[in-house]
Tab-separated table of C-alpha atoms in Angstrom:
chain	number	residue	atom	x	y	z
A	1	UNK	CA	27.745	21.947	-56.223
A	2	UNK	CA	25.142	23.921	-54.203
A	3	UNK	CA	26.021	25.849	-51.008
A	4	UNK	CA	24.393	25.510	-47.721
A	5	UNK	CA	20.852	26.816	-47.365
A	6	UNK	CA	20.138	29.404	-44.632
A	7	UNK	CA	16.442	30.174	-43.480
A	8	UNK	CA	15.507	33.131	-41.488
A	9	UNK	CA	12.207	34.733	-40.643
A	10	UNK	CA	11.826	38.519	-41.471
A	11	UNK	CA	9.123	40.704	-40.034
A	12	UNK	CA	7.721	43.465	-42.305
A	13	UNK	CA	5.133	46.032	-41.079
A	14	UNK	CA	3.216	48.620	-42.776
A	15	UNK	CA	0.760	51.395	-41.614
A	16	UNK	CA	-1.746	52.831	-43.948
A	17	UNK	CA	-4.054	55.851	-43.078
A	18	UNK	CA	-7.757	56.472	-43.559
A	19	UNK	CA	-9.857	59.421	-43.849
A	20	UNK	CA	-12.399	60.361	-40.923
A	21	UNK	CA	-15.362	58.019	-40.944
A	22	UNK	CA	-14.095	56.136	-44.027
A	23	UNK	CA	-13.213	52.507	-44.703
A	24	UNK	CA	-11.375	53.334	-47.859
A	25	UNK	CA	-7.727	54.103	-48.005
A	26	UNK	CA	-6.748	57.815	-48.248
A	27	UNK	CA	-5.137	57.662	-51.707
A	28	UNK	CA	-4.657	61.413	-51.734
A	29	UNK	CA	-2.112	61.143	-49.041
A	30	UNK	CA	1.316	60.676	-50.555
A	31	UNK	CA	2.643	58.837	-47.455
A	32	UNK	CA	-0.289	56.257	-47.514
A	33	UNK	CA	0.330	55.691	-51.258
A	34	UNK	CA	4.055	55.284	-50.764
A	35	UNK	CA	3.425	52.731	-47.811
A	36	UNK	CA	0.712	50.950	-49.863
A	37	UNK	CA	3.066	50.568	-52.840
A	38	UNK	CA	6.018	49.437	-50.552
A	39	UNK	CA	3.736	46.692	-49.154
A	40	UNK	CA	2.615	45.507	-52.588
A	41	UNK	CA	6.101	45.562	-53.949
A	42	UNK	CA	7.254	43.427	-51.052
A	43	UNK	CA	4.593	40.798	-51.843
A	44	UNK	CA	5.490	40.978	-55.640
A	45	UNK	CA	9.152	40.338	-54.776
A	46	UNK	CA	8.067	37.494	-52.459
A	47	UNK	CA	6.492	35.948	-55.326
A	48	UNK	CA	9.438	36.443	-57.643
A	49	UNK	CA	10.835	33.867	-60.064
A	50	UNK	CA	13.608	32.761	-57.664
A	51	UNK	CA	10.921	31.555	-54.926
A	52	UNK	CA	13.478	32.362	-52.172
A	53	UNK	CA	10.768	34.039	-49.973
A	54	UNK	CA	7.751	32.393	-48.412
A	55	UNK	CA	4.964	34.316	-46.767
A	56	UNK	CA	4.190	32.665	-43.519
A	57	UNK	CA	1.461	34.965	-42.311
A	58	UNK	CA	-0.112	38.402	-42.743
A	59	UNK	CA	-2.168	40.013	-40.003
A	60	UNK	CA	-4.150	43.117	-40.745
A	61	UNK	CA	-5.386	45.233	-37.782
A	62	UNK	CA	-7.742	48.096	-38.552
A	63	UNK	CA	-8.005	50.973	-36.057
A	64	UNK	CA	-10.338	53.816	-35.518
A	65	UNK	CA	-10.179	56.987	-33.295
A	66	UNK	CA	-12.409	57.306	-30.232
A	67	UNK	CA	-14.155	60.261	-31.922
A	68	UNK	CA	-17.849	59.346	-32.494
A	69	UNK	CA	-19.806	56.486	-31.276
A	70	UNK	CA	-18.183	53.264	-30.164
A	71	UNK	CA	-20.464	50.875	-32.334
A	72	UNK	CA	-19.693	52.991	-35.473
A	73	UNK	CA	-15.962	53.026	-34.674
A	74	UNK	CA	-15.985	49.219	-34.140
A	75	UNK	CA	-17.464	48.796	-37.707
A	76	UNK	CA	-14.846	51.254	-39.171
A	77	UNK	CA	-12.021	49.183	-37.502
A	78	UNK	CA	-13.257	45.985	-39.059
A	79	UNK	CA	-14.048	47.685	-42.461
A	80	UNK	CA	-10.563	49.179	-42.656
A	81	UNK	CA	-8.893	45.827	-41.878
A	82	UNK	CA	-11.161	44.175	-44.560
A	83	UNK	CA	-10.222	46.898	-47.056
A	84	UNK	CA	-6.665	45.929	-46.840
A	85	UNK	CA	-7.279	42.256	-46.725
A	86	UNK	CA	-9.278	42.475	-49.949
A	87	UNK	CA	-6.714	44.617	-51.629
A	88	UNK	CA	-3.984	42.146	-50.863
A	89	UNK	CA	-6.234	39.151	-51.839
A	90	UNK	CA	-7.294	40.904	-55.066
A	91	UNK	CA	-3.561	41.625	-56.053
A	92	UNK	CA	-2.257	38.199	-54.803
A	93	UNK	CA	-4.927	35.513	-54.745
A	94	UNK	CA	-2.425	32.936	-53.834
A	95	UNK	CA	-1.856	34.572	-50.377
A	96	UNK	CA	-5.597	34.090	-49.371
A	97	UNK	CA	-4.678	31.336	-46.739
A	98	UNK	CA	-1.971	33.363	-45.146
A	99	UNK	CA	-3.856	36.521	-44.479
A	100	UNK	CA	-6.344	37.328	-41.654
A	101	UNK	CA	-7.911	40.352	-40.061
A	102	UNK	CA	-7.532	40.676	-36.353
A	103	UNK	CA	-9.224	42.691	-33.571
A	104	UNK	CA	-8.277	43.265	-29.970
A	105	UNK	CA	-10.320	43.493	-26.848
A	106	UNK	CA	-11.404	47.057	-27.709
A	107	UNK	CA	-12.279	45.933	-31.219
A	108	UNK	CA	-9.222	48.096	-32.317
A	109	UNK	CA	-11.016	51.347	-31.313
A	110	UNK	CA	-8.379	53.496	-29.756
A	111	UNK	CA	-9.490	54.550	-26.259
A	112	UNK	CA	-9.348	58.191	-24.982
A	113	UNK	CA	-6.672	57.134	-22.501
A	114	UNK	CA	-4.386	56.236	-25.480
A	115	UNK	CA	-4.953	59.617	-26.971
A	116	UNK	CA	-3.893	61.274	-23.721
A	117	UNK	CA	-0.876	58.900	-23.430
A	118	UNK	CA	0.336	60.049	-26.954
A	119	UNK	CA	-0.014	63.653	-25.930
A	120	UNK	CA	2.058	63.077	-22.803
A	121	UNK	CA	5.086	62.411	-24.932
A	122	UNK	CA	5.060	66.010	-26.058
A	123	UNK	CA	7.383	68.558	-24.444
A	124	UNK	CA	4.926	71.460	-25.298
A	125	UNK	CA	3.312	72.559	-22.075
A	126	UNK	CA	0.080	73.351	-23.862
A	127	UNK	CA	-0.157	69.781	-25.111
A	128	UNK	CA	0.726	68.331	-21.640
A	129	UNK	CA	-2.057	70.505	-20.161
A	130	UNK	CA	-4.459	69.043	-22.725
A	131	UNK	CA	-3.474	65.539	-21.776
A	132	UNK	CA	-4.059	66.291	-18.181
A	133	UNK	CA	-7.503	67.718	-19.044
A	134	UNK	CA	-8.383	64.486	-20.827
A	135	UNK	CA	-7.121	62.499	-17.750
A	136	UNK	CA	-9.386	64.601	-15.462
A	137	UNK	CA	-12.392	64.049	-17.716
A	138	UNK	CA	-11.717	60.310	-17.891
A	139	UNK	CA	-11.583	60.058	-14.010
A	140	UNK	CA	-15.131	61.684	-13.843
A	141	UNK	CA	-16.807	60.094	-16.917
A	142	UNK	CA	-17.184	56.360	-17.398
A	143	UNK	CA	-17.996	54.450	-20.478
A	144	UNK	CA	-16.852	54.961	-24.129
A	145	UNK	CA	-18.935	57.729	-25.316
A	146	UNK	CA	-19.333	59.826	-22.154
A	147	UNK	CA	-16.000	61.684	-22.117
A	148	UNK	CA	-16.419	62.889	-25.703
A	149	UNK	CA	-19.138	65.442	-25.046
A	150	UNK	CA	-17.203	67.026	-22.312
A	151	UNK	CA	-13.955	67.092	-24.290
A	152	UNK	CA	-15.716	68.931	-27.060
A	153	UNK	CA	-16.506	71.780	-24.673
A	154	UNK	CA	-12.797	72.637	-24.546
A	155	UNK	CA	-12.441	74.237	-27.977
A	156	UNK	CA	-8.723	74.630	-28.355
A	157	UNK	CA	-8.033	71.072	-26.930
A	158	UNK	CA	-10.761	69.674	-29.162
A	159	UNK	CA	-9.250	71.353	-32.291
A	160	UNK	CA	-5.764	70.084	-31.358
A	161	UNK	CA	-6.872	66.551	-30.710
A	162	UNK	CA	-8.811	66.507	-33.870
A	163	UNK	CA	-6.200	67.932	-36.177
A	164	UNK	CA	-3.018	66.562	-34.605
A	165	UNK	CA	-3.670	63.408	-32.712
A	166	UNK	CA	-6.719	61.533	-34.072
A	167	UNK	CA	-5.382	61.229	-37.698
A	168	UNK	CA	-2.555	59.146	-36.460
A	169	UNK	CA	-4.918	56.557	-34.990
A	170	UNK	CA	-7.132	56.146	-38.055
A	171	UNK	CA	-4.969	53.400	-39.673
A	172	UNK	CA	-4.327	49.850	-40.442
A	173	UNK	CA	-1.243	47.937	-39.448
A	174	UNK	CA	-0.300	45.163	-41.660
A	175	UNK	CA	2.199	42.775	-39.884
A	176	UNK	CA	3.873	40.133	-42.113
A	177	UNK	CA	6.095	37.283	-41.288
A	178	UNK	CA	8.252	36.201	-44.302
A	179	UNK	CA	10.594	33.361	-44.396
A	180	UNK	CA	13.764	34.147	-46.463
A	181	UNK	CA	15.763	31.265	-47.776
A	182	UNK	CA	19.342	31.967	-49.252
A	183	UNK	CA	21.781	29.633	-50.782
A	184	UNK	CA	25.162	30.479	-49.317
A	185	UNK	CA	28.330	30.303	-51.496
A	186	UNK	CA	30.422	27.076	-51.132
A	187	UNK	CA	33.117	27.268	-48.550
A	188	UNK	CA	36.569	26.484	-49.962
């Protein structure tokens, strides 16, 4: 006799980092490699011999930092998403129907306000001051590219943002939805 079947949906999310101005994965970064391997292992397991996991959907969102020109960053965001889509399709051709790249209203280019918002979570008064400088610049400068030139004139702020904040927004997010089916033991 076979026990009752139980089905549940399981989200699995991964973040992969990219180098400045590149659409290729940062394979020199041990955390990126670890996350990439975890993602691929999850798909391998989902295609295991017991067939108890079904991949319902995979959404890949590529992101770029606001550093540089908007048009270039928009292309980077798309390219980063497509890099990961192609990696998954190459490893798992049978997932081609379930996978898609997705862009938001900003074409996944992180706006300067989001950079300031990340910095506002700090307890360091210097970082909080940098966030308020960004807010002040954003109040005076409109458009996507305009604030950057003024922000670059604040040498310490720019060095901090470039080294500590912007790397965290150059990434892809892989959002998957898996359906897990288990056979429960028979109740006596």
